[in-house]
Coordinates of C-alpha atoms and ligand atoms in Angstrom, one line a residue:
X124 CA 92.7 122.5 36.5
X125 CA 91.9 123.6 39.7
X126 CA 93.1 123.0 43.5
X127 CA 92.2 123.0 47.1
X128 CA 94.9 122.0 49.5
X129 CA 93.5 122.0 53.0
X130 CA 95.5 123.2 55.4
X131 CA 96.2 121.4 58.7
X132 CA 96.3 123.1 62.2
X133 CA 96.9 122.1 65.7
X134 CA 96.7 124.1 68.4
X135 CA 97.0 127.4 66.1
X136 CA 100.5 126.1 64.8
X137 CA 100.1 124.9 61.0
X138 CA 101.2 121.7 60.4
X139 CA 104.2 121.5 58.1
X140 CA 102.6 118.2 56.3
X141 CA 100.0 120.7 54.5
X142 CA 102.7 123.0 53.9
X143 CA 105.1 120.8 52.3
X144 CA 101.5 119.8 50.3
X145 CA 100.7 123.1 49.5
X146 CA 103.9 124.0 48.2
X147 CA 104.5 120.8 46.1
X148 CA 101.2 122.4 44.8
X149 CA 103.0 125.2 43.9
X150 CA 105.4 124.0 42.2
X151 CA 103.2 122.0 39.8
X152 CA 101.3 125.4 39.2
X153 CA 104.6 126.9 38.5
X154 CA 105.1 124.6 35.3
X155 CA 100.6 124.7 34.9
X156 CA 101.1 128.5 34.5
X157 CA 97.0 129.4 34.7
X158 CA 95.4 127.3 37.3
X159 CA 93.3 128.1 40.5
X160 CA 94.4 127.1 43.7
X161 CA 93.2 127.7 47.0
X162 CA 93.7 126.9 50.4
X163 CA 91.9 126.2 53.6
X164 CA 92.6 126.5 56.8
X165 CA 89.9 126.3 60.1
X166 CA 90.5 127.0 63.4
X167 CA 92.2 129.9 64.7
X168 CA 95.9 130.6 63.3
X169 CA 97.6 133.6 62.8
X170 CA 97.1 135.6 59.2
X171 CA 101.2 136.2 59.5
X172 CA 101.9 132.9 59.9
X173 CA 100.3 131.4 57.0
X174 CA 101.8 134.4 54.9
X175 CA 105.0 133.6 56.0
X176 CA 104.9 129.6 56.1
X177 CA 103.0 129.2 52.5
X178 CA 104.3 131.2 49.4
X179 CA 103.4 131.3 45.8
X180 CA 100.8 132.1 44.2
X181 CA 96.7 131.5 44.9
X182 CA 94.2 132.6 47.6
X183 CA 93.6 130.8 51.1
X184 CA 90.6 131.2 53.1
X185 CA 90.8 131.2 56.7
X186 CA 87.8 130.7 58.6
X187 CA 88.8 131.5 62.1
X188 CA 85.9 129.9 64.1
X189 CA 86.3 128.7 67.8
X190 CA 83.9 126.0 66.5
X191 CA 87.2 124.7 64.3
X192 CA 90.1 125.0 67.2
X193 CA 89.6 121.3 67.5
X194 CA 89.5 118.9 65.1
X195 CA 86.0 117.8 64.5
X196 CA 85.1 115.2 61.1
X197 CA 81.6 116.6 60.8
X198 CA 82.3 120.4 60.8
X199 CA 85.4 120.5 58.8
X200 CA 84.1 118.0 56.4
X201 CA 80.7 120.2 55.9
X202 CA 83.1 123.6 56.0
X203 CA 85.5 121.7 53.2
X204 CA 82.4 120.4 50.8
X205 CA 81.1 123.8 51.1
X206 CA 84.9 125.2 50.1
X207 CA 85.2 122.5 47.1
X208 CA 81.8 124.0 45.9
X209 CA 82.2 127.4 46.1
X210 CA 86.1 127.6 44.8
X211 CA 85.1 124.3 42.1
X212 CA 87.9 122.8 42.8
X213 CA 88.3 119.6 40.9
X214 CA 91.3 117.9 43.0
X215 CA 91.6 118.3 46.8
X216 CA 94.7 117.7 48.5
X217 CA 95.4 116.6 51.7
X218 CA 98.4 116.0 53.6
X219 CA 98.6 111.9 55.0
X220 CA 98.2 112.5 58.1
X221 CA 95.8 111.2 61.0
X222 CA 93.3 113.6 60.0
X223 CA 93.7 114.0 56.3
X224 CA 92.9 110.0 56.0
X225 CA 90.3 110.7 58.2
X226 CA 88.6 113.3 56.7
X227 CA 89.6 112.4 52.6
X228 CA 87.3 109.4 52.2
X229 CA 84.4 111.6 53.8
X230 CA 84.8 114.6 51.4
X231 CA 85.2 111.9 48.5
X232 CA 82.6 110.0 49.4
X233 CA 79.9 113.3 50.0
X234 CA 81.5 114.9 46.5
X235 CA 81.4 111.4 44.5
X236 CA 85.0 111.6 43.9
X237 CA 88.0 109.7 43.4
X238 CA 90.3 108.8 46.4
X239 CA 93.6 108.2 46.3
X240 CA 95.7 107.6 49.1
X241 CA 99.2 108.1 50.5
X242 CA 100.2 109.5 47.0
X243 CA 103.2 111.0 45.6
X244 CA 101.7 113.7 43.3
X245 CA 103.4 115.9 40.7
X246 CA 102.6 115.9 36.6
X247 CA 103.1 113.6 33.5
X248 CA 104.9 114.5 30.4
X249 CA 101.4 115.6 29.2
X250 CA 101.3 118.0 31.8
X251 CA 98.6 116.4 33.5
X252 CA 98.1 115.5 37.4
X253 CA 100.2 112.1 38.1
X254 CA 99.3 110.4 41.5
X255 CA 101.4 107.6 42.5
X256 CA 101.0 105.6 45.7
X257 CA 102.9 102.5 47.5
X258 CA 101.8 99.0 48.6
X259 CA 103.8 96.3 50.4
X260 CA 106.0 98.7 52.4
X261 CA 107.1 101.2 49.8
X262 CA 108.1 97.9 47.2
X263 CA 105.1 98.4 45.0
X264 CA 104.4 101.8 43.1
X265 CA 101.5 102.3 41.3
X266 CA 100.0 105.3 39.3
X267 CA 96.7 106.0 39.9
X268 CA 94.0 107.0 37.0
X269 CA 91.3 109.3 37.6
X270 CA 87.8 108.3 36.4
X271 CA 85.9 111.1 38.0
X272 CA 85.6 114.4 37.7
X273 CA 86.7 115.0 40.7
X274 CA 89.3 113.3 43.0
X275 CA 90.3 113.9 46.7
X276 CA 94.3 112.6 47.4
X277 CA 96.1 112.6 50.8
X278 CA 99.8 113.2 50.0
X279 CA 102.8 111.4 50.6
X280 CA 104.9 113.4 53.2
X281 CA 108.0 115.2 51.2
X282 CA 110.3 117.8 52.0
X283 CA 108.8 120.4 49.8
X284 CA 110.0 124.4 50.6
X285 CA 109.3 127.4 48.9
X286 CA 112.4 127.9 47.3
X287 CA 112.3 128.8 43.9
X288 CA 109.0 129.8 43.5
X289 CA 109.6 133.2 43.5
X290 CA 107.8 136.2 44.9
X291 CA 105.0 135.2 47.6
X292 CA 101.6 136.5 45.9
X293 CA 99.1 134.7 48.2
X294 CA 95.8 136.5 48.9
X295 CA 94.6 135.8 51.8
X296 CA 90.8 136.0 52.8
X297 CA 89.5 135.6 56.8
X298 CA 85.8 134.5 57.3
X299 CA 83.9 133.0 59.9
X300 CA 82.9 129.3 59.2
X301 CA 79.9 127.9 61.3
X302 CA 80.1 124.6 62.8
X303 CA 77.1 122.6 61.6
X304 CA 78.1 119.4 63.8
X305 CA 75.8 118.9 67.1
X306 CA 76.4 115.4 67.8
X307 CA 80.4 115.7 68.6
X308 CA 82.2 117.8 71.2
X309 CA 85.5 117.5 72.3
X310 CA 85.8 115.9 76.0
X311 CA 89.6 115.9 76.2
X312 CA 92.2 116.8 74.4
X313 CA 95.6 114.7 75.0
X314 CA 99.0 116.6 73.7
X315 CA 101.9 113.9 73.6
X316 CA 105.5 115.2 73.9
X317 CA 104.4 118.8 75.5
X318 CA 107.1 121.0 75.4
X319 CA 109.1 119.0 72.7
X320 CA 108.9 119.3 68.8
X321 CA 106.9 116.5 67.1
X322 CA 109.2 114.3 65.1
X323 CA 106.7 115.4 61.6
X324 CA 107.1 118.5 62.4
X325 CA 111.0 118.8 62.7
X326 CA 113.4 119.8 59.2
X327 CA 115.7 117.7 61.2
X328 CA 115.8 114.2 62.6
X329 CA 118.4 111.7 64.1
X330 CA 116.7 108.4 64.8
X331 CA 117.9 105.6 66.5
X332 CA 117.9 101.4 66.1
X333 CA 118.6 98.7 67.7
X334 CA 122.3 99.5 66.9
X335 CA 122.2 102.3 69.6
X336 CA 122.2 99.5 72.4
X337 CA 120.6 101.2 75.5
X338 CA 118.4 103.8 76.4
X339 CA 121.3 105.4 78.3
X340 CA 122.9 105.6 74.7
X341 CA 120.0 107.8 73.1
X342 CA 122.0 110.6 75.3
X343 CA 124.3 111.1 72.7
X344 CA 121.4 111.3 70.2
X345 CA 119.7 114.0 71.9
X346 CA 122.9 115.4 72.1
X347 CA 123.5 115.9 68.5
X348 CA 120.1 116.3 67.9
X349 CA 120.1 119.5 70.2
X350 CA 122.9 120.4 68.5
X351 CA 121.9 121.0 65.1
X352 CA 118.2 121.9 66.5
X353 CA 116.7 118.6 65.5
X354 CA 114.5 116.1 67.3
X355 CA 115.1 112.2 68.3
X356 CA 113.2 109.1 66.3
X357 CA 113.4 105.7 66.7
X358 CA 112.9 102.6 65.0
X359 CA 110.3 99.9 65.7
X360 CA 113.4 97.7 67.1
X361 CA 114.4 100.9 69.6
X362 CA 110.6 101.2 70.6
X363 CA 110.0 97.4 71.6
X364 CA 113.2 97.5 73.3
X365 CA 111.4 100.2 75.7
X366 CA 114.2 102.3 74.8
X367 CA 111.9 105.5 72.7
X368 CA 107.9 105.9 72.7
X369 CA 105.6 104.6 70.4
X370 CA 105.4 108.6 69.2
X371 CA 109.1 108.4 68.1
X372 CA 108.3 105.1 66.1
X373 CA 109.3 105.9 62.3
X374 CA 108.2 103.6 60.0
X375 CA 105.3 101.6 58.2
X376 CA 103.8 101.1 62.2
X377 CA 105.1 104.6 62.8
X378 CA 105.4 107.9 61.6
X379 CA 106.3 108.8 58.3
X380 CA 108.5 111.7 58.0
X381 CA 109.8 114.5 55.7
X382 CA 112.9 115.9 57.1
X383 CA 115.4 118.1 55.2
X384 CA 118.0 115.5 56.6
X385 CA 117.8 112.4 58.6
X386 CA 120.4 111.3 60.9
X387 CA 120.1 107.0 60.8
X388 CA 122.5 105.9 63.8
X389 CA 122.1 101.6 64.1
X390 CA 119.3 101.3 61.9
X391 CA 119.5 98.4 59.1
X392 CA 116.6 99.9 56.4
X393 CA 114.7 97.4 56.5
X394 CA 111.6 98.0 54.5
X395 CA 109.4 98.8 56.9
X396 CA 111.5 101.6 58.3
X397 CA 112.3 102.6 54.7
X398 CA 108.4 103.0 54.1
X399 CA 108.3 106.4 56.6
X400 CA 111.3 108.1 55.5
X401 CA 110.9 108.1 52.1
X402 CA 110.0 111.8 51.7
X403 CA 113.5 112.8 53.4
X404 CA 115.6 115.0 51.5
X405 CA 119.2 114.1 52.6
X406 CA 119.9 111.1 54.8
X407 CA 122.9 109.9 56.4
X408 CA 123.9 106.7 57.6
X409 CA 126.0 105.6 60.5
X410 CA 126.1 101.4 60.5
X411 CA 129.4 99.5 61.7
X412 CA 128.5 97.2 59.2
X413 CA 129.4 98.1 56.0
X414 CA 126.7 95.9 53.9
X415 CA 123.6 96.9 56.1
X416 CA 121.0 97.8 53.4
X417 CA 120.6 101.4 54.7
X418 CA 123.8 102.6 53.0
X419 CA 121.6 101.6 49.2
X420 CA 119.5 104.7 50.1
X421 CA 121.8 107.2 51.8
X422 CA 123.0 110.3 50.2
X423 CA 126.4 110.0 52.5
X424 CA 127.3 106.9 55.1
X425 CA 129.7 106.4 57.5
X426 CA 130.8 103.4 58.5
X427 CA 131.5 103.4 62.2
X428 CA 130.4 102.9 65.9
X429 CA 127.7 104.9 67.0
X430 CA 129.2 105.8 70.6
X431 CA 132.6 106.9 68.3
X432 CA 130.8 108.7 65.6
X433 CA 128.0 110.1 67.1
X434 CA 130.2 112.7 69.7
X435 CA 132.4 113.6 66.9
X436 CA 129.7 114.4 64.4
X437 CA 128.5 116.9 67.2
X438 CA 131.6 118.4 67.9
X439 CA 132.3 119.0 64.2
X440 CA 129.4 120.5 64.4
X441 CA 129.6 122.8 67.4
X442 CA 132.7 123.7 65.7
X443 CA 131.7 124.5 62.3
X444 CA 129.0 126.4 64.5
X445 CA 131.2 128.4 66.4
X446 CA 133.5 129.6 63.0
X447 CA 130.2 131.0 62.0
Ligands
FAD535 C1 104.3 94.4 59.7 C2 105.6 95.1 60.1 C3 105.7 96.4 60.4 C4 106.9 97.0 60.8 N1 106.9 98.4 61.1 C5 108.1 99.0 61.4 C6 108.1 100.4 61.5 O1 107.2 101.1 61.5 N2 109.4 100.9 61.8 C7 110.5 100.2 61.9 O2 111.6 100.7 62.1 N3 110.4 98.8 61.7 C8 109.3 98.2 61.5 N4 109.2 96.8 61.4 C9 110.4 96.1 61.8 C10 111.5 96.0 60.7 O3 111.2 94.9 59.9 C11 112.9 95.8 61.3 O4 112.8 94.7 62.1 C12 113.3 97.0 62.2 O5 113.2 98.2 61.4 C13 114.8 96.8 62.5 O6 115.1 97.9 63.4 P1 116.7 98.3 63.5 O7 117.2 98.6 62.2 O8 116.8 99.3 64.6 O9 117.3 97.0 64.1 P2 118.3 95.9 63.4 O10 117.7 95.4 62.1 O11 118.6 94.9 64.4 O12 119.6 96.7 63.0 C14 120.5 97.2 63.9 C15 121.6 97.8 63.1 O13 122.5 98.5 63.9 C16 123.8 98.2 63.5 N5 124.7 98.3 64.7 C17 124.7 97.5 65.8 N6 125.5 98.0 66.8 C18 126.0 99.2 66.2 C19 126.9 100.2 66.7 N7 127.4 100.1 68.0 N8 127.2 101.2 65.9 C20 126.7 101.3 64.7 N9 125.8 100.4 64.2 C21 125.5 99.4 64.9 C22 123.8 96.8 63.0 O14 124.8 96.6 62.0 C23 122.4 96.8 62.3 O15 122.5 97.2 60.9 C24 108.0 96.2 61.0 C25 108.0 94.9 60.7 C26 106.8 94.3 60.3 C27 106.8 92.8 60.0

């Protein structure tokens, strides 16, 4: 088997949805033993940081062309078929994000692959590649079977680290790509949020619902939040009230996330919110009602009043912080 996980980049910072891709990657190659994998990244990112953000083993390519700074579908997909060709990969990875399901059913389409989508991926009993995506909300799974030689997946967002995979041995390889595209060009580029970490992007998250009851109460989220060096989310509920942006919105009509741990503060779990926090690692729970369906997936819940809770939490934590 072989493997190409691109790597996603915005604004020279990687984006830790291909990482957590590449290194679930890794860890399937850890149990493969002998397999090729590669990554690729375009547009202009510093060679340290991708040695110190994606360990194991492999070789990525970087093509550092000013052509790639911004994402454009024509250049990267030509730079990526060209990439699938020359390393052979047989599966191509991409992380579920904005771009990855825009540019997946391009390279799939231009490589006569297979496309799966939104997939959790790791391997069978067999040893062999197992895709699984969700329907309906996250209520439906369903494994998907490869018919072609080839098949392009965007991934699932997971908490996925580098832990345990032993010493980094990535080669890395800098090139110039050329952007083939003359018909697109960039007229504006919009950065949401500017100055504040992007709620994918964070190991951390405390996310508010309808429970919270005011804008003026999402204080004591950023509070905690700030506190533990997280960011705020928000359920749909939070966002219609006007309380959080849309670009705080977690959920089936929002974001999905991947947080080490999520902080749920007056959020039910109803499916649709389930369906973007599914890759979390840890989540806790804070509901004053005791039967509200988010306590059937949290790893600890605490049944209480957010305005109690929620300032204690963060002075347990500024103390445990201060005995360190
Ligand atoms: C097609 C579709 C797409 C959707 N997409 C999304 C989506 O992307 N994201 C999303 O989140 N939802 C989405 N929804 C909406 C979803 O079904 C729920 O309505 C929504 O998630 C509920 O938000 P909530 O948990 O904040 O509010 P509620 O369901 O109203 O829950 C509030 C919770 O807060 C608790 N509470 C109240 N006061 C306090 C307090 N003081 N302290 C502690 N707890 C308190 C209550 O016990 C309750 O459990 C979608 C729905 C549809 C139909």
């Amino acid at each position: 088997m072989s493997f190409l996980v691109i790597l996603e980049q915005r604004q020279g910072a990687v984006k830790k949805a291909s990482v957590d891709v590449w290194h679930t990657v890794q860890h399937m190659v850890e149990v493969l033993g002998k397999t090729d994998v590669y990554g690729l990244v375009m547009g202009d990112v510093d060679k340290n940081v991708i040695r110190s953000r994606c360990g194991g083993k492999g070789r990525i390519y970087m093509l550092n062309d000013a052509a790639f700074h911004d994402y454009c579908p024509e250049c990267y997909a030509g730079a990526i078929v060209e990439m699938a060709g020359h390393t052979n990969a047989e599966n191509i990875f991409f992380a579920n994000t904005a771009m990855g399901k825009d540019l997946a059913p391009r390279i799939a389409m231009r490589l006569d692959a297979a496309l799966a989508s939104d997939c959790v991926i790791g391997l069978d009993g067999n040893g062999l590649l197992k895709a699984v995506t969700t329907m309906y909300a996250g209520t439906v799974s369903a494994v998907v079977e490869n018919l072609k030689k080839r098949a392009v997946y965007t991934v699932a967002p997971r908490s996925y680290s580098f832990e345990g995979l032993g010493e980094n041995d990535v080669e890395i390889l800098e090139g110039k790509g050329e952007c083939l595209s003359k018909s697109n060009s960039v007229l504006k580029g919009v950065i949401y949020n500017k100055g504040r970490k992007d709620i994918t992007e964070s190991d951390i998250l405390v996310a508010g619902g309808r429970g919270v009851g005011s804008s003026e109460n999402f204080a004591l989220l950023e509070s905690l939040a700030t506190s533990l060096g997280g960011v705020v989310g928000a359920s749909r509920s939070a966002v219609d009230e006007g309380w959080r942006p849309h670009s705080d919105q977690i959920g089936q009509t929002g974001r999905s996330v991947a947080p080490r741990l999520y902080i749920a503060c007056g959020i039910s779990g109803a499916p649709q919110h389930l369906a973007g926090i599914a890759g979390a690692e840890t989540v806790i729970a804070i509901n004053r009602d005791r039967e509200a369906p988010i306590f059937k997936v949290a790893d600890y819940g605490i049944v209480g009043d957010i305005t109690e809770v929620v300032p204690l939490l963060e002075r347990a934590v500024c103390d445990f912080q201060r005995m360190k």
